[in-house]
PDB file of N, CA and C in Angstrom:
ATOM      1  N   ASN A   2     -33.806   5.496  14.599  1.00 74.00           N
ATOM      2  CA  ASN A   2     -33.375   4.942  13.322  1.00 74.00           C
ATOM      3  C   ASN A   2     -32.289   5.815  12.711  1.00 74.00           C
ATOM      4  N   ALA A   3     -31.423   5.185  11.995  1.00 81.00           N
ATOM      5  CA  ALA A   3     -30.361   5.921  11.314  1.00 81.00           C
ATOM      6  C   ALA A   3     -30.934   6.730  10.160  1.00 81.00           C
ATOM      7  N   PRO A   4     -30.298   7.836   9.811  1.00 86.00           N
ATOM      8  CA  PRO A   4     -30.741   8.608   8.649  1.00 86.00           C
ATOM      9  C   PRO A   4     -30.701   7.753   7.385  1.00 86.00           C
ATOM     10  N   VAL A   5     -31.611   8.047   6.473  1.00 90.00           N
ATOM     11  CA  VAL A   5     -31.672   7.355   5.181  1.00 90.00           C
ATOM     12  C   VAL A   5     -30.995   8.253   4.152  1.00 90.00           C
ATOM     13  N   PRO A   6     -29.987   7.737   3.433  1.00 90.00           N
ATOM     14  CA  PRO A   6     -29.289   8.574   2.459  1.00 90.00           C
ATOM     15  C   PRO A   6     -30.236   9.088   1.379  1.00 90.00           C
ATOM     16  N   GLY A   7     -30.062  10.348   1.007  1.00 91.00           N
ATOM     17  CA  GLY A   7     -30.796  10.890  -0.119  1.00 91.00           C
ATOM     18  C   GLY A   7     -30.200  10.375  -1.415  1.00 91.00           C
ATOM     19  N   GLY A   8     -31.018  10.235  -2.443  1.00 91.00           N
ATOM     20  CA  GLY A   8     -30.508   9.790  -3.741  1.00 91.00           C
ATOM     21  C   GLY A   8     -29.811   8.455  -3.676  1.00 91.00           C
ATOM     22  N   ALA A   9     -30.255   7.582  -2.781  1.00 89.00           N
ATOM     23  CA  ALA A   9     -29.677   6.244  -2.595  1.00 89.00           C
ATOM     24  C   ALA A   9     -28.205   6.291  -2.196  1.00 89.00           C
ATOM     25  N   GLY A  10     -27.752   7.422  -1.668  1.00 89.00           N
ATOM     26  CA  GLY A  10     -26.368   7.534  -1.214  1.00 89.00           C
ATOM     27  C   GLY A  10     -25.354   7.742  -2.321  1.00 89.00           C
ATOM     28  N   ILE A  11     -25.821   8.066  -3.514  1.00 92.00           N
ATOM     29  CA  ILE A  11     -24.913   8.229  -4.648  1.00 92.00           C
ATOM     30  C   ILE A  11     -24.278   9.616  -4.612  1.00 92.00           C
ATOM     31  N   LEU A  12     -22.964   9.646  -4.778  1.00 94.00           N
ATOM     32  CA  LEU A  12     -22.207  10.888  -4.836  1.00 94.00           C
ATOM     33  C   LEU A  12     -21.924  11.245  -6.286  1.00 94.00           C
ATOM     34  N   SER A  13     -21.813  12.535  -6.574  1.00 96.00           N
ATOM     35  CA  SER A  13     -21.362  12.976  -7.891  1.00 96.00           C
ATOM     36  C   SER A  13     -20.240  13.980  -7.686  1.00 96.00           C
ATOM     37  N   SER A  14     -19.512  14.267  -8.744  1.00 96.00           N
ATOM     38  CA  SER A  14     -18.392  15.192  -8.646  1.00 96.00           C
ATOM     39  C   SER A  14     -18.491  16.255  -9.735  1.00 96.00           C
ATOM     40  N   SER A  15     -17.880  17.399  -9.450  1.00 97.00           N
ATOM     41  CA  SER A  15     -17.824  18.489 -10.414  1.00 97.00           C
ATOM     42  C   SER A  15     -16.585  19.322 -10.123  1.00 97.00           C
ATOM     43  N   ASN A  16     -16.318  20.282 -10.981  1.00 97.00           N
ATOM     44  CA  ASN A  16     -15.182  21.199 -10.793  1.00 97.00           C
ATOM     45  C   ASN A  16     -13.887  20.449 -10.497  1.00 97.00           C
ATOM     46  N   ILE A  17     -13.604  19.440 -11.291  1.00 96.00           N
ATOM     47  CA  ILE A  17     -12.430  18.594 -11.076  1.00 96.00           C
ATOM     48  C   ILE A  17     -11.184  19.266 -11.657  1.00 96.00           C
ATOM     49  N   SER A  18     -10.135  19.350 -10.841  1.00 96.00           N
ATOM     50  CA  SER A  18      -8.845  19.871 -11.303  1.00 96.00           C
ATOM     51  C   SER A  18      -7.740  18.981 -10.745  1.00 96.00           C
ATOM     52  N   ASN A  19      -6.491  19.358 -10.998  1.00 95.00           N
ATOM     53  CA  ASN A  19      -5.357  18.577 -10.492  1.00 95.00           C
ATOM     54  C   ASN A  19      -5.268  18.609  -8.973  1.00 95.00           C
ATOM     55  N   SER A  20      -5.819  19.640  -8.338  1.00 96.00           N
ATOM     56  CA  SER A  20      -5.645  19.774  -6.895  1.00 96.00           C
ATOM     57  C   SER A  20      -6.949  19.889  -6.106  1.00 96.00           C
ATOM     58  N   SER A  21      -8.104  19.813  -6.802  1.00 96.00           N
ATOM     59  CA  SER A  21      -9.361  19.935  -6.069  1.00 96.00           C
ATOM     60  C   SER A  21     -10.500  19.227  -6.802  1.00 96.00           C
ATOM     61  N   ILE A  22     -11.568  18.992  -6.069  1.00 96.00           N
ATOM     62  CA  ILE A  22     -12.775  18.378  -6.615  1.00 96.00           C
ATOM     63  C   ILE A  22     -13.951  18.803  -5.727  1.00 96.00           C
ATOM     64  N   THR A  23     -15.109  18.944  -6.313  1.00 97.00           N
ATOM     65  CA  THR A  23     -16.315  19.214  -5.547  1.00 97.00           C
ATOM     66  C   THR A  23     -17.157  17.955  -5.525  1.00 97.00           C
ATOM     67  N   ILE A  24     -17.532  17.500  -4.336  1.00 97.00           N
ATOM     68  CA  ILE A  24     -18.371  16.305  -4.162  1.00 97.00           C
ATOM     69  C   ILE A  24     -19.780  16.774  -3.820  1.00 97.00           C
ATOM     70  N   ASN A  25     -20.786  16.186  -4.487  1.00 97.00           N
ATOM     71  CA  ASN A  25     -22.187  16.561  -4.312  1.00 97.00           C
ATOM     72  C   ASN A  25     -23.016  15.332  -3.954  1.00 97.00           C
ATOM     73  N   TRP A  26     -24.088  15.529  -3.186  1.00 96.00           N
ATOM     74  CA  TRP A  26     -24.998  14.438  -2.834  1.00 96.00           C
ATOM     75  C   TRP A  26     -26.361  15.022  -2.483  1.00 96.00           C
ATOM     76  N   SER A  27     -27.362  14.169  -2.418  1.00 96.00           N
ATOM     77  CA  SER A  27     -28.689  14.572  -1.946  1.00 96.00           C
ATOM     78  C   SER A  27     -28.724  14.408  -0.433  1.00 96.00           C
ATOM     79  N   LYS A  28     -29.368  15.339   0.245  1.00 96.00           N
ATOM     80  CA  LYS A  28     -29.428  15.295   1.707  1.00 96.00           C
ATOM     81  C   LYS A  28     -30.210  14.083   2.196  1.00 96.00           C
ATOM     82  N   ALA A  29     -29.826  13.599   3.364  1.00 95.00           N
ATOM     83  CA  ALA A  29     -30.474  12.447   3.986  1.00 95.00           C
ATOM     84  C   ALA A  29     -31.779  12.870   4.659  1.00 95.00           C
ATOM     85  N   ASN A  30     -32.573  11.867   5.045  1.00 93.00           N
ATOM     86  CA  ASN A  30     -33.796  12.075   5.810  1.00 93.00           C
ATOM     87  C   ASN A  30     -33.743  11.229   7.070  1.00 93.00           C
ATOM     88  N   ASP A  31     -34.405  11.703   8.099  1.00 91.00           N
ATOM     89  CA  ASP A  31     -34.401  11.018   9.380  1.00 91.00           C
ATOM     90  C   ASP A  31     -35.763  11.256  10.025  1.00 91.00           C
ATOM     91  N   ASN A  32     -36.312  10.241  10.677  1.00 91.00           N
ATOM     92  CA  ASN A  32     -37.627  10.415  11.298  1.00 91.00           C
ATOM     93  C   ASN A  32     -37.552  11.033  12.694  1.00 91.00           C
ATOM     94  N   ILE A  33     -36.348  11.372  13.153  1.00 92.00           N
ATOM     95  CA  ILE A  33     -36.172  11.989  14.469  1.00 92.00           C
ATOM     96  C   ILE A  33     -35.618  13.414  14.330  1.00 92.00           C
ATOM     97  N   THR A  34     -34.575  13.573  13.539  1.00 92.00           N
ATOM     98  CA  THR A  34     -33.896  14.853  13.383  1.00 92.00           C
ATOM     99  C   THR A  34     -34.377  15.536  12.106  1.00 92.00           C
ATOM    100  N   ILE A  35     -34.695  16.825  12.186  1.00 92.00           N
ATOM    101  CA  ILE A  35     -35.099  17.503  10.954  1.00 92.00           C
ATOM    102  C   ILE A  35     -33.910  17.577  10.000  1.00 92.00           C
ATOM    103  N   GLN A  36     -34.208  17.556   8.707  1.00 93.00           N
ATOM    104  CA  GLN A  36     -33.168  17.466   7.690  1.00 93.00           C
ATOM    105  C   GLN A  36     -32.104  18.554   7.848  1.00 93.00           C
ATOM    106  N   GLY A  37     -32.504  19.760   8.173  1.00 94.00           N
ATOM    107  CA  GLY A  37     -31.562  20.861   8.306  1.00 94.00           C
ATOM    108  C   GLY A  37     -30.603  20.730   9.473  1.00 94.00           C
ATOM    109  N   ASN A  38     -30.849  19.798  10.390  1.00 95.00           N
ATOM    110  CA  ASN A  38     -29.959  19.587  11.535  1.00 95.00           C
ATOM    111  C   ASN A  38     -29.051  18.370  11.375  1.00 95.00           C
ATOM    112  N   LEU A  39     -29.214  17.612  10.300  1.00 95.00           N
ATOM    113  CA  LEU A  39     -28.339  16.457  10.087  1.00 95.00           C
ATOM    114  C   LEU A  39     -26.933  16.941   9.745  1.00 95.00           C
ATOM    115  N   GLN A  40     -25.927  16.178  10.203  1.00 95.00           N
ATOM    116  CA  GLN A  40     -24.532  16.540   9.979  1.00 95.00           C
ATOM    117  C   GLN A  40     -23.878  15.542   9.040  1.00 95.00           C
ATOM    118  N   TYR A  41     -22.924  16.042   8.274  1.00 95.00           N
ATOM    119  CA  TYR A  41     -22.246  15.230   7.268  1.00 95.00           C
ATOM    120  C   TYR A  41     -20.746  15.353   7.434  1.00 95.00           C
ATOM    121  N   ILE A  42     -20.047  14.250   7.121  1.00 95.00           N
ATOM    122  CA  ILE A  42     -18.584  14.240   7.048  1.00 95.00           C
ATOM    123  C   ILE A  42     -18.216  13.274   5.931  1.00 95.00           C
ATOM    124  N   LEU A  43     -17.235  13.636   5.136  1.00 95.00           N
ATOM    125  CA  LEU A  43     -16.759  12.763   4.074  1.00 95.00           C
ATOM    126  C   LEU A  43     -15.455  12.115   4.496  1.00 95.00           C
ATOM    127  N   TYR A  44     -15.236  10.915   3.994  1.00 95.00           N
ATOM    128  CA  TYR A  44     -14.003  10.174   4.238  1.00 95.00           C
ATOM    129  C   TYR A  44     -13.369   9.812   2.905  1.00 95.00           C
ATOM    130  N   SER A  45     -12.041   9.690   2.904  1.00 93.00           N
ATOM    131  CA  SER A  45     -11.324   9.257   1.704  1.00 93.00           C
ATOM    132  C   SER A  45     -10.453   8.056   2.029  1.00 93.00           C
ATOM    133  N   SER A  46     -10.084   7.345   0.974  1.00 94.00           N
ATOM    134  CA  SER A  46      -9.170   6.213   1.105  1.00 94.00           C
ATOM    135  C   SER A  46      -8.517   5.983  -0.252  1.00 94.00           C
ATOM    136  N   LEU A  47      -7.277   5.532  -0.249  1.00 93.00           N
ATOM    137  CA  LEU A  47      -6.597   5.215  -1.501  1.00 93.00           C
ATOM    138  C   LEU A  47      -6.954   3.820  -2.004  1.00 93.00           C
ATOM    139  N   ALA A  48      -7.637   3.033  -1.182  1.00 95.00           N
ATOM    140  CA  ALA A  48      -8.072   1.687  -1.563  1.00 95.00           C
ATOM    141  C   ALA A  48      -9.599   1.667  -1.688  1.00 95.00           C
ATOM    142  N   ASN A  49     -10.116   0.645  -2.294  1.00 95.00           N
ATOM    143  CA  ASN A  49     -11.567   0.483  -2.448  1.00 95.00           C
ATOM    144  C   ASN A  49     -12.098  -0.273  -1.225  1.00 95.00           C
ATOM    145  N   ASN A  50     -12.099   0.403  -0.049  1.00 96.00           N
ATOM    146  CA  ASN A  50     -12.436  -0.293   1.195  1.00 96.00           C
ATOM    147  C   ASN A  50     -13.397   0.507   2.077  1.00 96.00           C
ATOM    148  N   LEU A  51     -14.217   1.353   1.481  1.00 94.00           N
ATOM    149  CA  LEU A  51     -15.155   2.170   2.251  1.00 94.00           C
ATOM    150  C   LEU A  51     -16.590   1.767   1.940  1.00 94.00           C
ATOM    151  N   ASP A  52     -16.897   0.496   2.099  1.00 92.00           N
ATOM    152  CA  ASP A  52     -18.214  -0.015   1.701  1.00 92.00           C
ATOM    153  C   ASP A  52     -19.203  -0.163   2.859  1.00 92.00           C
ATOM    154  N   THR A  53     -18.758  -0.057   4.087  1.00 92.00           N
ATOM    155  CA  THR A  53     -19.650  -0.127   5.247  1.00 92.00           C
ATOM    156  C   THR A  53     -19.206   0.934   6.253  1.00 92.00           C
ATOM    157  N   VAL A  54     -20.072   1.268   7.192  1.00 90.00           N
ATOM    158  CA  VAL A  54     -19.703   2.240   8.226  1.00 90.00           C
ATOM    159  C   VAL A  54     -18.494   1.750   9.013  1.00 90.00           C
ATOM    160  N   SER A  55     -18.464   0.469   9.346  1.00 95.00           N
ATOM    161  CA  SER A  55     -17.318  -0.083  10.090  1.00 95.00           C
ATOM    162  C   SER A  55     -16.023   0.086   9.307  1.00 95.00           C
ATOM    163  N   ASN A  56     -16.055  -0.209   8.001  1.00 96.00           N
ATOM    164  CA  ASN A  56     -14.856  -0.062   7.175  1.00 96.00           C
ATOM    165  C   ASN A  56     -14.469   1.400   7.001  1.00 96.00           C
ATOM    166  N   ILE A  57     -15.456   2.276   6.896  1.00 95.00           N
ATOM    167  CA  ILE A  57     -15.155   3.706   6.788  1.00 95.00           C
ATOM    168  C   ILE A  57     -14.429   4.177   8.043  1.00 95.00           C
ATOM    169  N   GLU A  58     -14.941   3.798   9.205  1.00 94.00           N
ATOM    170  CA  GLU A  58     -14.319   4.217  10.460  1.00 94.00           C
ATOM    171  C   GLU A  58     -12.930   3.608  10.636  1.00 94.00           C
ATOM    172  N   ALA A  59     -12.734   2.376  10.162  1.00 96.00           N
ATOM    173  CA  ALA A  59     -11.454   1.696  10.322  1.00 96.00           C
ATOM    174  C   ALA A  59     -10.417   2.133   9.279  1.00 96.00           C
ATOM    175  N   ASN A  60     -10.853   2.381   8.039  1.00 97.00           N
ATOM    176  CA  ASN A  60      -9.920   2.595   6.935  1.00 97.00           C
ATOM    177  C   ASN A  60      -9.928   4.000   6.344  1.00 97.00           C
ATOM    178  N   GLY A  61     -10.952   4.775   6.632  1.00 96.00           N
ATOM    179  CA  GLY A  61     -11.092   6.079   5.997  1.00 96.00           C
ATOM    180  C   GLY A  61     -10.366   7.193   6.728  1.00 96.00           C
ATOM    181  N   ASN A  62     -10.067   8.215   5.970  1.00 95.00           N
ATOM    182  CA  ASN A  62      -9.474   9.434   6.516  1.00 95.00           C
ATOM    183  C   ASN A  62     -10.514  10.543   6.399  1.00 95.00           C
ATOM    184  N   PRO A  63     -10.944  11.130   7.512  1.00 96.00           N
ATOM    185  CA  PRO A  63     -11.970  12.173   7.427  1.00 96.00           C
ATOM    186  C   PRO A  63     -11.461  13.395   6.676  1.00 96.00           C
ATOM    187  N   ILE A  64     -12.341  13.961   5.879  1.00 94.00           N
ATOM    188  CA  ILE A  64     -12.044  15.207   5.169  1.00 94.00           C
ATOM    189  C   ILE A  64     -12.800  16.306   5.915  1.00 94.00           C
ATOM    190  N   GLY A  65     -12.114  17.049   6.728  1.00 92.00           N
ATOM    191  CA  GLY A  65     -12.756  18.101   7.503  1.00 92.00           C
ATOM    192  C   GLY A  65     -13.452  17.551   8.735  1.00 92.00           C
ATOM    193  N   ASN A  66     -14.486  18.267   9.166  1.00 95.00           N
ATOM    194  CA  ASN A  66     -15.238  17.924  10.358  1.00 95.00           C
ATOM    195  C   ASN A  66     -16.706  17.754  10.019  1.00 95.00           C
ATOM    196  N   PHE A  67     -17.488  17.230  10.956  1.00 96.00           N
ATOM    197  CA  PHE A  67     -18.929  17.154  10.758  1.00 96.00           C
ATOM    198  C   PHE A  67     -19.463  18.557  10.516  1.00 96.00           C
ATOM    199  N   THR A  68     -20.319  18.688   9.490  1.00 96.00           N
ATOM    200  CA  THR A  68     -20.901  19.983   9.132  1.00 96.00           C
ATOM    201  C   THR A  68     -22.399  19.803   8.949  1.00 96.00           C
ATOM    202  N   THR A  69     -23.172  20.726   9.485  1.00 96.00           N
ATOM    203  CA  THR A  69     -24.628  20.663   9.452  1.00 96.00           C
ATOM    204  C   THR A  69     -25.172  21.194   8.132  1.00 96.00           C
ATOM    205  N   ASP A  70     -26.187  20.496   7.597  1.00 96.00           N
ATOM    206  CA  ASP A  70     -27.019  20.973   6.494  1.00 96.00           C
ATOM    207  C   ASP A  70     -26.238  21.349   5.240  1.00 96.00           C
ATOM    208  N   ILE A  71     -25.402  20.425   4.753  1.00 96.00           N
ATOM    209  CA  ILE A  71     -24.696  20.654   3.489  1.00 96.00           C
ATOM    210  C   ILE A  71     -24.999  19.508   2.531  1.00 96.00           C
ATOM    211  N   ASN A  72     -24.841  19.749   1.242  1.00 96.00           N
ATOM    212  CA  ASN A  72     -24.946  18.681   0.248  1.00 96.00           C
ATOM    213  C   ASN A  72     -23.871  18.816  -0.823  1.00 96.00           C
ATOM    214  N   THR A  73     -22.838  19.566  -0.502  1.00 97.00           N
ATOM    215  CA  THR A  73     -21.695  19.697  -1.397  1.00 97.00           C
ATOM    216  C   THR A  73     -20.465  20.046  -0.564  1.00 97.00           C
ATOM    217  N   LEU A  74     -19.316  19.571  -0.994  1.00 96.00           N
ATOM    218  CA  LEU A  74     -18.075  19.876  -0.302  1.00 96.00           C
ATOM    219  C   LEU A  74     -16.958  20.044  -1.331  1.00 96.00           C
ATOM    220  N   ASN A  75     -16.263  21.151  -1.270  1.00 96.00           N
ATOM    221  CA  ASN A  75     -15.112  21.381  -2.134  1.00 96.00           C
ATOM    222  C   ASN A  75     -13.867  20.875  -1.416  1.00 96.00           C
ATOM    223  N   VAL A  76     -13.217  19.883  -1.989  1.00 95.00           N
ATOM    224  CA  VAL A  76     -12.026  19.265  -1.405  1.00 95.00           C
ATOM    225  C   VAL A  76     -10.809  19.816  -2.130  1.00 95.00           C
ATOM    226  N   THR A  77      -9.903  20.435  -1.372  1.00 94.00           N
ATOM    227  CA  THR A  77      -8.707  21.037  -1.968  1.00 94.00           C
ATOM    228  C   THR A  77      -7.455  20.365  -1.425  1.00 94.00           C
ATOM    229  N   GLY A  78      -6.304  20.725  -1.989  1.00 90.00           N
ATOM    230  CA  GLY A  78      -5.040  20.204  -1.520  1.00 90.00           C
ATOM    231  C   GLY A  78      -4.747  18.794  -1.994  1.00 90.00           C
ATOM    232  N   LEU A  79      -5.383  18.383  -3.097  1.00 89.00           N
ATOM    233  CA  LEU A  79      -5.138  17.037  -3.630  1.00 89.00           C
ATOM    234  C   LEU A  79      -3.844  17.013  -4.424  1.00 89.00           C
ATOM    235  N   ASN A  80      -3.211  15.849  -4.485  1.00 82.00           N
ATOM    236  CA  ASN A  80      -1.962  15.702  -5.247  1.00 82.00           C
ATOM    237  C   ASN A  80      -2.218  14.855  -6.455  1.00 82.00           C
TER     238      ASN A  80
END
């Protein structure tokens, strides 16, 4: 089974500036992989088109690489 998003998959933001933002979320759960081994990657898009995994893969731009056991990411280099 696919991991179940923590906090219903809702993201929050903090430390917002002209060139950076911190994205926060609750960790997912999975009945096969222990929570500390789950990996996360964030995607961005300039359009409102990241509503399904298929659309994320087709339209999104990955921010960084898959990272294990995180629930926050500081995104820098924004314009």
